[in-house]
Amino acid sequence: MTKYIFVTGGVVSGLGKGITTASLGRLLKARGLKVAAQKLDPYINIDAGTMSPYQHGEVFVTEDGAETDLDLGHYERFIDEDLNQYSNLTTGKVYWNVLNKERRGEYLGSTVQVIPHITNEIKEFVYRVGKKTNADVVITEIGGTTGDIESQPFIEAVRQISLEIGEENSLFIHVTLVPFLQGSREHKTKPTQHSVKELQGMGITPDIIVLRCNEPLEFSIFRKISMFCNVKPDCVIENITLPDLYEAPLMLEKSGFSHIVCRMLGLNVPEPDLAEWTEMVRHIKARRFHVEIGLVGKYVELHDAYLSVSEALRHAGFFYNAYIHIHWIDSEKITEENTKEVLKGLDGILVPGGFGYRGTEGMILAAKYAREEEIPYFGICLGMQIAVIEFARNVAGIKDAGSREFDQHCPSKVIDFMPGQSSQIAKGGTLRLGAYPCVIRPETTMERCYKTTQISERHRHRYEFNNAFYDRLQQSGLTFSGFSPDGTLVETIELSKHPFYVGVQYHPEFKSRPNKPHPLFKGFVETALSHNGGGV
């Protein structure tokens, strides 16, 4: 029978529940178990797709095209399992489903209520991910903080699940903050005690308490929390802030984290094989080269808006024994007068995805600078479209080149709607989402990176390259190196004579792993290392 683990958080938000969940997933997988992870988010949006990156960070896209919370990126990077549409549920989606069922008459005239209808919808979703993936263990993280009014239906639903499947098949982990008061030079347990009391008032007593802290805790702290929160002494585990988040599984396992979980769930499995992960962490700590990468975007004030991109850069850095120093450059602040000053000293320039016109002229200047100065350039989604527009204007002589997204009245829309797509439909929210195949042209930078001509990558965009400009741009020197299998959609472009100048319509960052860096990020970082003479 599938075992279910529920991870809640207390005291404050942003404690690292996602990293704790992801780390436990890695540890259990290292014991030979098939693990699935999911996130229950209390916000009323249907999904993360329409949310501002400034409010919620990046939107992580799964293979099947679900627009989800960024924590799913942590799950995939740690557990190395592709997640799906059943891995993220919001309050909005719950109510949407329930109200649609009510309109169809599926409740046979019943008065629709939070209990049982809303909680049943949540329970069905939690159970479904275990059935769909045939997982041995499902780890479910509940977003928000204990006591939030929005989280209450989710807490009630998982309480009911525990009752239905039995205590031997369910486990509750509560992640809380243990603050350190500088004035008295001591850690305080009272916030944790109150958080656990709040959770107990909802019918849930945590089996394991994970204590988030910046410094190692005294033994008395563990003893006190064990006594007042009614958990076994070895079930109080510290989660110390680390120099690198990929050390978290190893640190947690030093406290016997996965051993305790397996003991409490009755899982008779081997000790975790963490040899590869341990070697990776050792390799991370031994880095000696340095690479300066300029990330030119419009949401750089919140680094989480580009979380998967920055992590994918770091993964490639791990592979090449290099520290990746990201320069977060606001594209709105780049002008023709200051371009060289802002971008000087960079070993590579990356323009990531985004939506809307704001900041795009600065991105175009960055793409031009990279092209003319032969600095490695990597354009992702919008970054590819920017490269096409810059090339069309400044090389192919199409001075009024632009994108329909930026200006509907642009005379030369080198970036436009998908073929056959009307403006009304496009504005309705139809993005190309999820995994699509791509055929790579031989003897290109793309083929050298991937070492194959058949790939599949995840997309999240609405606009495409306008094939009406194909011949003119190709004759001017732009290489179209990747296409949809039927040849109708341009997926990738490059400048073959440039050390590394690549643009892709898709988001390769979503498939990068710390122990398996993505081929394009490897190619980009490798070229950037060469650009600075080895990076030492």
Coordinates of C-alpha atoms in Angstrom, one line a residue:
M1 CA 0.0 0.0 0.0
T2 CA 1.2 3.5 -0.8
K3 CA 2.4 5.5 2.2
Y4 CA 1.6 9.2 2.5
I5 CA 3.8 11.8 4.1
F6 CA 2.4 15.3 4.8
V7 CA 4.8 18.3 5.3
T8 CA 3.4 21.4 7.0
G9 CA 5.1 24.7 8.1
G10 CA 4.8 26.9 11.1
V11 CA 5.8 30.3 12.6
V12 CA 6.8 32.0 9.3
S13 CA 6.6 31.3 5.6
G14 CA 9.7 30.7 3.4
L15 CA 11.2 28.2 5.9
G16 CA 12.3 25.7 3.3
K17 CA 9.5 23.2 3.4
G18 CA 10.1 22.6 -0.3
I19 CA 13.8 21.8 0.2
T20 CA 12.9 19.6 3.2
T21 CA 10.3 17.8 1.0
A22 CA 12.7 17.5 -1.9
S23 CA 15.5 16.2 0.4
L24 CA 13.3 13.5 1.9
G25 CA 12.3 12.5 -1.6
R26 CA 16.0 12.1 -2.6
L27 CA 16.7 10.1 0.6
L28 CA 13.8 7.7 0.1
K29 CA 14.6 7.2 -3.5
A30 CA 18.2 6.4 -2.5
R31 CA 16.7 3.6 -0.4
G32 CA 15.1 2.1 -3.6
L33 CA 11.6 3.5 -3.1
K34 CA 9.5 5.0 -5.9
V35 CA 8.7 8.5 -4.7
A36 CA 6.1 11.0 -5.9
A37 CA 5.8 14.6 -4.6
Q38 CA 3.1 17.2 -4.8
K39 CA 2.3 20.7 -3.5
L40 CA -1.1 21.9 -2.2
D41 CA -1.2 25.7 -2.5
P42 CA -3.9 27.7 -0.6
Y43 CA -4.1 30.6 -3.0
I44 CA -7.3 31.0 -5.0
N45 CA -5.7 31.3 -8.4
I46 CA -6.4 28.2 -10.6
D47 CA -2.7 27.8 -11.2
A48 CA 0.5 29.8 -11.1
G49 CA 0.3 30.6 -14.8
T50 CA -1.2 34.1 -14.5
M51 CA 0.6 35.1 -11.3
S52 CA 3.3 37.9 -11.3
P53 CA 6.8 36.6 -10.9
Y54 CA 7.3 39.4 -8.4
Q55 CA 4.7 37.8 -6.1
H56 CA 5.3 34.1 -6.6
G57 CA 8.6 33.6 -8.4
E58 CA 8.9 31.6 -11.5
V59 CA 6.2 29.4 -13.0
F60 CA 7.6 25.8 -13.3
V61 CA 6.2 23.8 -16.2
T62 CA 5.8 20.0 -16.1
E63 CA 6.2 17.6 -19.0
D64 CA 2.4 17.5 -19.5
G65 CA 2.1 21.3 -19.6
A66 CA 0.9 22.1 -16.1
E67 CA 1.9 25.6 -14.9
T68 CA 2.9 25.1 -11.3
D69 CA 4.6 26.4 -8.1
L70 CA 8.3 26.8 -8.2
D71 CA 8.7 24.2 -5.4
L72 CA 8.0 21.5 -8.0
G73 CA 11.3 22.5 -9.6
H74 CA 13.1 21.6 -6.3
Y75 CA 11.3 18.3 -6.3
E76 CA 12.3 17.4 -9.8
R77 CA 15.9 18.5 -9.3
F78 CA 16.4 16.5 -6.1
I79 CA 14.3 13.5 -6.8
D80 CA 15.0 13.4 -10.5
E81 CA 11.4 12.3 -11.4
D82 CA 9.2 14.1 -13.9
L83 CA 6.1 15.5 -12.2
N84 CA 2.7 16.1 -13.8
Q85 CA -0.6 17.9 -13.5
Y86 CA -1.5 16.0 -10.4
S87 CA 1.6 17.4 -8.6
N88 CA 0.1 20.8 -7.9
L89 CA -3.3 21.7 -6.5
T90 CA -4.6 25.2 -5.6
T91 CA -7.7 26.3 -3.7
G92 CA -8.9 27.9 -7.0
K93 CA -8.7 24.6 -8.8
V94 CA -10.5 22.8 -6.0
Y95 CA -13.4 25.2 -6.1
W96 CA -13.4 25.3 -9.9
N97 CA -13.8 21.5 -10.0
V98 CA -16.4 21.4 -7.2
L99 CA -18.6 24.1 -8.8
N100 CA -18.4 22.5 -12.2
K101 CA -19.6 19.2 -10.6
E102 CA -22.4 21.1 -8.9
R103 CA -23.5 22.7 -12.2
R104 CA -23.5 19.2 -13.8
G105 CA -25.7 17.9 -11.1
E106 CA -23.2 15.4 -9.8
Y107 CA -24.1 16.1 -6.2
L108 CA -27.7 15.2 -6.8
G109 CA -29.1 18.3 -5.1
S110 CA -27.0 18.2 -2.0
T111 CA -26.0 21.4 -0.3
V112 CA -22.4 21.9 -1.3
Q113 CA -20.1 22.5 1.7
V114 CA -16.5 22.7 2.6
I115 CA -16.9 19.4 4.4
P116 CA -17.4 17.0 2.7
H117 CA -17.3 18.3 -0.9
I118 CA -14.2 20.6 -0.8
T119 CA -12.2 18.2 1.4
N120 CA -13.3 15.2 -0.7
E121 CA -12.0 16.9 -3.8
I122 CA -8.6 17.5 -2.1
K123 CA -8.5 13.9 -0.9
E124 CA -9.2 12.6 -4.3
F125 CA -6.4 14.6 -5.8
V126 CA -3.9 13.4 -3.2
Y127 CA -4.9 9.8 -3.7
R128 CA -4.8 10.2 -7.5
V129 CA -1.0 11.0 -7.7
G130 CA -0.2 7.8 -5.8
K131 CA -2.4 5.8 -8.2
K132 CA -1.2 7.5 -11.4
T133 CA 2.5 7.1 -10.5
N134 CA 2.2 3.7 -8.7
A135 CA 4.5 5.3 -6.0
D136 CA 5.6 3.6 -2.8
V137 CA 5.6 6.9 -1.0
V138 CA 3.7 10.2 -1.8
I139 CA 5.1 13.3 -0.1
T140 CA 2.6 16.2 0.0
E141 CA 3.7 19.6 1.0
I142 CA 1.0 22.0 2.2
G143 CA 1.7 25.6 1.3
G144 CA 1.3 28.5 3.7
T145 CA 1.7 28.6 7.4
T146 CA -0.2 26.8 10.1
G147 CA -3.0 29.1 11.2
D148 CA -3.7 30.6 7.8
I149 CA -7.4 30.6 7.1
E150 CA -6.7 29.6 3.5
S151 CA -4.9 26.4 4.5
Q152 CA -7.7 25.0 6.8
P153 CA -9.5 22.8 4.2
F154 CA -6.2 21.2 3.2
I155 CA -5.3 20.5 6.8
E156 CA -8.7 19.0 7.4
A157 CA -8.4 16.9 4.2
V158 CA -5.1 15.3 5.1
R159 CA -6.3 14.7 8.6
Q160 CA -9.1 12.7 7.1
I161 CA -6.7 10.8 4.8
S162 CA -4.6 9.8 7.8
L163 CA -7.8 8.5 9.5
E164 CA -8.8 6.5 6.4
I165 CA -5.5 4.8 5.6
G166 CA -4.4 4.4 9.2
E167 CA -1.5 5.8 11.2
E168 CA 0.9 3.1 10.0
N169 CA 0.5 4.4 6.4
S170 CA 0.7 8.2 7.1
L171 CA 3.2 10.5 8.6
F172 CA 3.1 14.2 9.5
I173 CA 6.3 16.4 9.4
H174 CA 6.1 19.9 10.7
V175 CA 8.8 22.4 9.7
T176 CA 9.2 25.4 12.1
L177 CA 11.5 28.3 12.8
V178 CA 13.7 28.4 16.0
P179 CA 14.7 32.0 16.2
F180 CA 18.0 33.1 17.9
L181 CA 17.7 36.2 20.0
Q182 CA 21.0 38.2 19.9
G183 CA 20.1 40.1 23.1
S184 CA 20.0 37.1 25.3
R185 CA 22.2 34.9 23.1
E186 CA 19.7 32.0 23.1
H187 CA 17.4 30.0 20.8
K188 CA 13.7 30.2 21.5
T189 CA 11.3 27.2 21.3
K190 CA 8.0 29.0 22.2
P191 CA 7.1 29.8 18.5
T192 CA 7.4 26.1 17.7
Q193 CA 5.3 25.1 20.7
H194 CA 2.6 27.5 19.7
S195 CA 2.7 26.3 16.1
V196 CA 2.4 22.7 17.1
K197 CA -0.5 23.5 19.5
E198 CA -2.3 25.3 16.6
L199 CA -1.8 22.2 14.4
Q200 CA -3.0 19.9 17.2
G201 CA -6.1 22.1 17.5
M202 CA -6.9 21.1 13.9
G203 CA -6.6 17.4 14.8
I204 CA -3.1 16.7 13.7
T205 CA -0.1 15.9 15.9
P206 CA 3.2 15.9 14.0
D207 CA 5.3 12.8 14.1
I208 CA 8.5 14.6 13.2
I209 CA 9.5 18.2 13.8
V210 CA 12.2 19.8 11.6
L211 CA 13.7 22.9 13.2
R212 CA 14.9 25.6 10.8
C213 CA 17.9 27.5 12.2
N214 CA 21.0 29.3 11.2
E215 CA 23.3 27.9 13.9
P216 CA 23.5 24.4 15.5
L217 CA 21.0 24.0 18.4
E218 CA 21.9 23.0 21.9
F219 CA 20.8 19.6 23.2
S220 CA 18.3 21.3 25.6
I221 CA 16.3 22.6 22.6
F222 CA 15.7 19.2 21.3
R223 CA 14.7 17.8 24.7
K224 CA 12.4 20.8 25.4
I225 CA 10.6 20.5 22.0
S226 CA 10.3 16.7 22.4
M227 CA 8.6 17.1 25.8
F228 CA 6.3 20.0 25.1
C229 CA 5.3 19.0 21.5
N230 CA 4.8 15.3 22.4
V231 CA 7.2 13.8 19.9
K232 CA 10.0 11.2 20.4
P233 CA 13.4 12.7 21.1
D234 CA 15.0 11.4 17.9
C235 CA 12.1 12.8 15.9
V236 CA 13.2 16.4 16.5
I237 CA 15.7 17.2 13.7
E238 CA 17.6 20.4 13.0
N239 CA 17.8 21.9 9.5
I240 CA 20.7 24.3 9.5
T241 CA 21.2 27.0 6.8
L242 CA 23.9 25.6 4.5
P243 CA 26.3 27.2 1.9
D244 CA 24.7 25.1 -0.8
L245 CA 21.1 23.7 -0.8
Y246 CA 22.2 20.4 -2.3
E247 CA 23.9 19.6 1.0
A248 CA 20.5 19.4 2.7
P249 CA 19.8 15.7 2.1
L250 CA 23.2 14.7 3.6
M251 CA 22.8 17.0 6.6
L252 CA 19.3 15.7 7.3
E253 CA 20.4 12.1 7.0
K254 CA 23.1 12.7 9.6
S255 CA 20.2 13.0 12.0
G256 CA 18.7 9.8 10.7
F257 CA 15.8 11.5 8.9
S258 CA 14.9 8.8 6.3
H259 CA 15.7 6.1 8.9
I260 CA 13.1 7.6 11.2
V261 CA 10.6 8.0 8.4
C262 CA 11.0 4.4 7.3
R263 CA 10.7 3.1 10.9
M264 CA 7.5 5.0 11.5
L265 CA 5.9 3.9 8.3
G266 CA 7.1 0.3 8.6
L267 CA 9.2 0.4 5.5
N268 CA 11.8 -2.4 5.5
V269 CA 14.2 -1.1 2.9
P270 CA 18.0 -0.9 2.5
E271 CA 20.2 2.0 3.8
P272 CA 20.3 4.9 1.3
D273 CA 22.9 4.8 -1.4
L274 CA 24.1 8.3 -1.4
A275 CA 27.5 7.7 -3.0
E276 CA 26.7 9.7 -6.1
W277 CA 25.1 12.6 -4.2
T278 CA 28.0 12.7 -1.7
E279 CA 30.5 12.8 -4.6
M280 CA 28.5 15.6 -6.2
V281 CA 28.5 17.7 -3.0
R282 CA 32.3 17.1 -2.6
H283 CA 32.7 18.2 -6.2
I284 CA 30.6 21.4 -5.6
K285 CA 32.9 22.3 -2.6
A286 CA 36.0 21.8 -4.7
R287 CA 35.3 24.3 -7.4
R288 CA 38.1 26.6 -8.3
F289 CA 37.2 28.4 -11.6
H290 CA 35.0 31.5 -11.9
V291 CA 32.6 32.6 -14.6
E292 CA 30.8 35.9 -14.8
I293 CA 27.4 35.6 -16.4
G294 CA 25.0 38.5 -17.0
L295 CA 21.4 37.6 -16.6
V296 CA 19.5 40.3 -18.4
G297 CA 15.9 40.3 -17.5
K298 CA 12.9 42.3 -16.4
Y299 CA 12.2 40.6 -13.1
V300 CA 15.7 40.6 -11.6
E301 CA 14.7 42.3 -8.3
L302 CA 13.3 38.9 -7.3
H303 CA 15.8 36.2 -8.1
D304 CA 13.2 33.5 -7.6
A305 CA 11.6 34.7 -10.8
Y306 CA 14.5 33.0 -12.6
L307 CA 15.1 30.2 -10.1
S308 CA 15.4 27.3 -12.6
V309 CA 17.6 29.3 -14.9
S310 CA 20.0 30.3 -12.1
E311 CA 20.1 26.7 -10.8
A312 CA 20.7 25.3 -14.3
L313 CA 23.7 27.7 -14.6
R314 CA 25.0 26.4 -11.3
H315 CA 24.6 22.8 -12.4
A316 CA 26.7 23.4 -15.4
G317 CA 29.2 25.2 -13.2
F318 CA 29.4 22.1 -11.0
F319 CA 30.3 20.0 -14.0
Y320 CA 33.1 22.3 -15.1
N321 CA 34.4 22.9 -11.5
A322 CA 33.3 26.6 -11.7
Y323 CA 31.6 29.1 -9.5
I324 CA 28.9 30.9 -11.5
H325 CA 28.7 34.5 -10.5
I326 CA 25.4 35.8 -11.8
H327 CA 25.1 39.6 -12.5
W328 CA 21.4 40.4 -12.2
I329 CA 21.0 43.1 -14.8
D330 CA 17.7 45.1 -15.2
S331 CA 17.1 45.3 -18.9
E332 CA 15.1 48.5 -18.4
K333 CA 18.3 50.2 -17.3
I334 CA 20.3 49.3 -20.5
T335 CA 20.6 52.1 -23.0
E336 CA 22.7 52.7 -26.1
E337 CA 24.9 55.1 -24.1
N338 CA 25.6 52.7 -21.2
T339 CA 25.5 49.2 -22.9
K340 CA 29.3 48.7 -22.8
E341 CA 29.6 50.0 -19.3
V342 CA 26.8 47.8 -17.9
L343 CA 27.9 44.6 -19.8
K344 CA 31.7 44.9 -19.6
G345 CA 33.6 42.1 -17.9
L346 CA 31.0 39.4 -18.6
D347 CA 32.0 36.0 -19.9
G348 CA 28.5 35.3 -21.1
I349 CA 25.1 36.9 -21.5
L350 CA 21.8 35.1 -20.9
V351 CA 18.4 36.6 -21.7
P352 CA 15.6 34.4 -20.1
G353 CA 11.9 34.2 -20.7
G354 CA 9.3 36.8 -20.0
F355 CA 6.1 38.4 -21.2
G356 CA 5.3 41.9 -22.5
Y357 CA 7.2 44.8 -24.0
R358 CA 8.7 46.3 -20.9
G359 CA 12.5 46.0 -20.9
T360 CA 12.8 44.4 -24.3
E361 CA 14.8 47.2 -25.9
G362 CA 17.5 46.8 -23.3
M363 CA 17.5 43.1 -24.0
I364 CA 17.9 43.8 -27.8
L365 CA 20.9 46.0 -27.0
A366 CA 22.4 43.2 -24.9
A367 CA 21.9 40.7 -27.7
K368 CA 23.6 43.1 -30.1
Y369 CA 26.5 43.6 -27.8
A370 CA 27.0 39.8 -27.4
R371 CA 26.8 39.3 -31.2
E372 CA 29.3 42.1 -32.1
E373 CA 31.8 41.4 -29.3
E374 CA 31.6 37.6 -29.7
I375 CA 30.5 37.1 -26.1
P376 CA 28.6 33.8 -25.5
Y377 CA 24.9 34.5 -25.8
F378 CA 22.1 32.2 -24.7
G379 CA 18.5 33.3 -25.3
I380 CA 15.6 31.3 -23.8
C381 CA 12.1 31.7 -25.1
L382 CA 11.7 35.5 -25.1
G383 CA 15.5 35.6 -25.3
M384 CA 15.4 33.8 -28.6
Q385 CA 12.8 36.1 -30.0
I386 CA 15.0 39.1 -28.9
A387 CA 17.9 37.6 -30.8
V388 CA 15.8 37.3 -33.9
I389 CA 14.5 40.8 -33.7
E390 CA 18.1 42.2 -33.1
F391 CA 19.5 40.3 -36.1
A392 CA 16.6 41.3 -38.3
R393 CA 17.1 45.0 -37.5
N394 CA 20.9 45.3 -37.5
V395 CA 22.1 42.6 -39.9
A396 CA 19.2 41.8 -42.3
G397 CA 18.3 45.5 -42.6
I398 CA 14.7 45.1 -41.5
K399 CA 14.7 48.3 -39.4
D400 CA 11.1 48.1 -38.2
A401 CA 11.4 44.4 -37.2
G402 CA 9.5 43.5 -34.0
S403 CA 7.0 41.3 -32.3
R404 CA 3.2 41.3 -32.3
E405 CA 3.5 40.9 -28.5
F406 CA 5.2 44.3 -28.3
D407 CA 3.3 46.2 -31.0
Q408 CA 0.3 44.9 -32.8
H409 CA 0.8 47.5 -35.6
C410 CA 4.5 46.6 -36.2
P411 CA 5.0 46.5 -40.0
S412 CA 7.5 43.7 -39.9
K413 CA 6.4 41.1 -37.3
V414 CA 9.3 38.7 -37.3
I415 CA 7.7 37.2 -34.2
D416 CA 4.0 36.6 -34.5
F417 CA 1.1 34.3 -33.5
M418 CA 1.3 30.6 -34.2
P419 CA 0.4 29.7 -37.8
G420 CA -3.4 29.6 -38.2
Q421 CA -4.0 31.2 -34.8
S422 CA -6.4 34.1 -34.6
S423 CA -5.6 37.1 -32.4
Q424 CA -8.8 36.6 -30.4
I425 CA -7.9 32.9 -29.6
A426 CA -4.3 33.8 -28.8
K427 CA -5.4 36.5 -26.3
G428 CA -7.6 34.0 -24.6
G429 CA -4.6 32.3 -23.0
T430 CA -3.6 29.5 -25.4
L431 CA 0.1 29.0 -24.7
R432 CA 2.2 26.2 -26.2
L433 CA 2.8 24.3 -22.9
G434 CA 4.7 21.2 -21.9
A435 CA 7.0 18.9 -23.9
Y436 CA 7.2 19.1 -27.7
P437 CA 9.7 17.3 -29.9
C438 CA 12.3 19.1 -31.9
V439 CA 14.5 18.0 -34.8
I440 CA 18.0 19.4 -34.8
R441 CA 19.9 20.3 -38.0
P442 CA 23.3 18.4 -38.2
E443 CA 26.6 20.2 -37.9
T444 CA 25.2 23.0 -35.7
T445 CA 26.0 24.2 -32.2
M446 CA 22.8 22.6 -31.1
E447 CA 23.9 19.2 -32.3
R448 CA 27.3 19.6 -30.8
C449 CA 25.7 20.3 -27.4
Y450 CA 23.0 17.6 -27.5
K451 CA 25.0 15.0 -29.5
T452 CA 21.7 13.9 -31.1
T453 CA 19.2 15.3 -33.7
Q454 CA 16.0 14.3 -31.8
I455 CA 15.1 16.0 -28.6
S456 CA 12.0 16.9 -26.5
E457 CA 11.8 20.1 -24.4
R458 CA 9.2 22.0 -22.4
H459 CA 7.6 25.1 -23.8
R460 CA 5.7 28.0 -22.3
H461 CA 5.0 30.7 -24.9
R462 CA 2.4 32.0 -27.3
Y463 CA 4.4 33.7 -30.1
E464 CA 6.5 32.0 -32.8
F465 CA 9.0 32.9 -35.5
N466 CA 7.2 34.3 -38.6
N467 CA 8.3 32.0 -41.4
A468 CA 7.6 34.8 -43.9
F469 CA 11.0 36.2 -42.9
Y470 CA 12.8 32.8 -43.0
D471 CA 14.7 33.2 -46.4
R472 CA 15.8 36.8 -45.8
L473 CA 17.2 36.1 -42.4
Q474 CA 18.9 32.9 -43.5
Q475 CA 20.5 34.6 -46.4
S476 CA 21.8 37.3 -44.0
G477 CA 23.6 34.6 -42.0
L478 CA 21.1 33.4 -39.3
T479 CA 21.1 29.6 -38.8
F480 CA 17.8 28.0 -38.2
S481 CA 19.0 24.9 -36.3
G482 CA 15.9 23.3 -34.8
F483 CA 12.4 22.7 -36.0
S484 CA 9.1 21.0 -35.1
P485 CA 9.0 17.5 -36.7
D486 CA 6.7 18.8 -39.5
G487 CA 9.1 21.6 -40.2
T488 CA 6.5 24.4 -39.7
L489 CA 7.8 25.8 -36.4
V490 CA 11.3 27.2 -35.8
E491 CA 12.4 26.0 -32.4
T492 CA 16.0 27.2 -32.3
I493 CA 18.3 29.7 -34.0
E494 CA 22.1 30.3 -33.8
L495 CA 25.0 32.1 -35.4
S496 CA 27.3 29.2 -36.4
K497 CA 30.4 31.4 -36.8
H498 CA 30.0 32.8 -33.3
P499 CA 31.6 31.0 -30.4
F500 CA 28.2 30.4 -28.8
Y501 CA 25.1 32.3 -29.9
V502 CA 22.0 30.2 -29.4
G503 CA 18.3 31.0 -29.0
V504 CA 15.7 28.4 -28.1
Q505 CA 11.9 28.8 -28.0
Y506 CA 11.6 26.3 -25.1
H507 CA 12.8 26.3 -21.5
P508 CA 15.7 23.9 -21.1
E509 CA 16.3 25.0 -17.5
F510 CA 13.3 22.9 -16.4
K511 CA 15.1 19.6 -17.2
S512 CA 18.5 20.4 -15.7
R513 CA 19.6 18.5 -12.6
P514 CA 22.5 19.1 -10.2
N515 CA 24.1 15.8 -11.1
K516 CA 22.9 15.9 -14.8
P517 CA 23.4 19.5 -16.1
H518 CA 21.4 20.4 -19.3
P519 CA 23.5 20.1 -22.5
L520 CA 22.8 23.7 -23.6
F521 CA 23.8 25.2 -20.2
K522 CA 26.9 23.0 -20.3
G523 CA 27.8 24.3 -23.8
F524 CA 27.1 27.9 -22.7
V525 CA 29.2 27.7 -19.5
E526 CA 32.0 25.8 -21.3
T527 CA 32.3 28.6 -23.9
A528 CA 32.1 31.2 -21.2
L529 CA 35.0 29.5 -19.4
S530 CA 37.0 29.6 -22.7
H531 CA 36.1 33.3 -23.1
N532 CA 37.8 34.3 -19.9
G533 CA 40.8 32.0 -20.5
G534 CA 39.8 29.2 -18.2
G535 CA 38.2 31.2 -15.4
V536 CA 41.0 31.0 -12.8

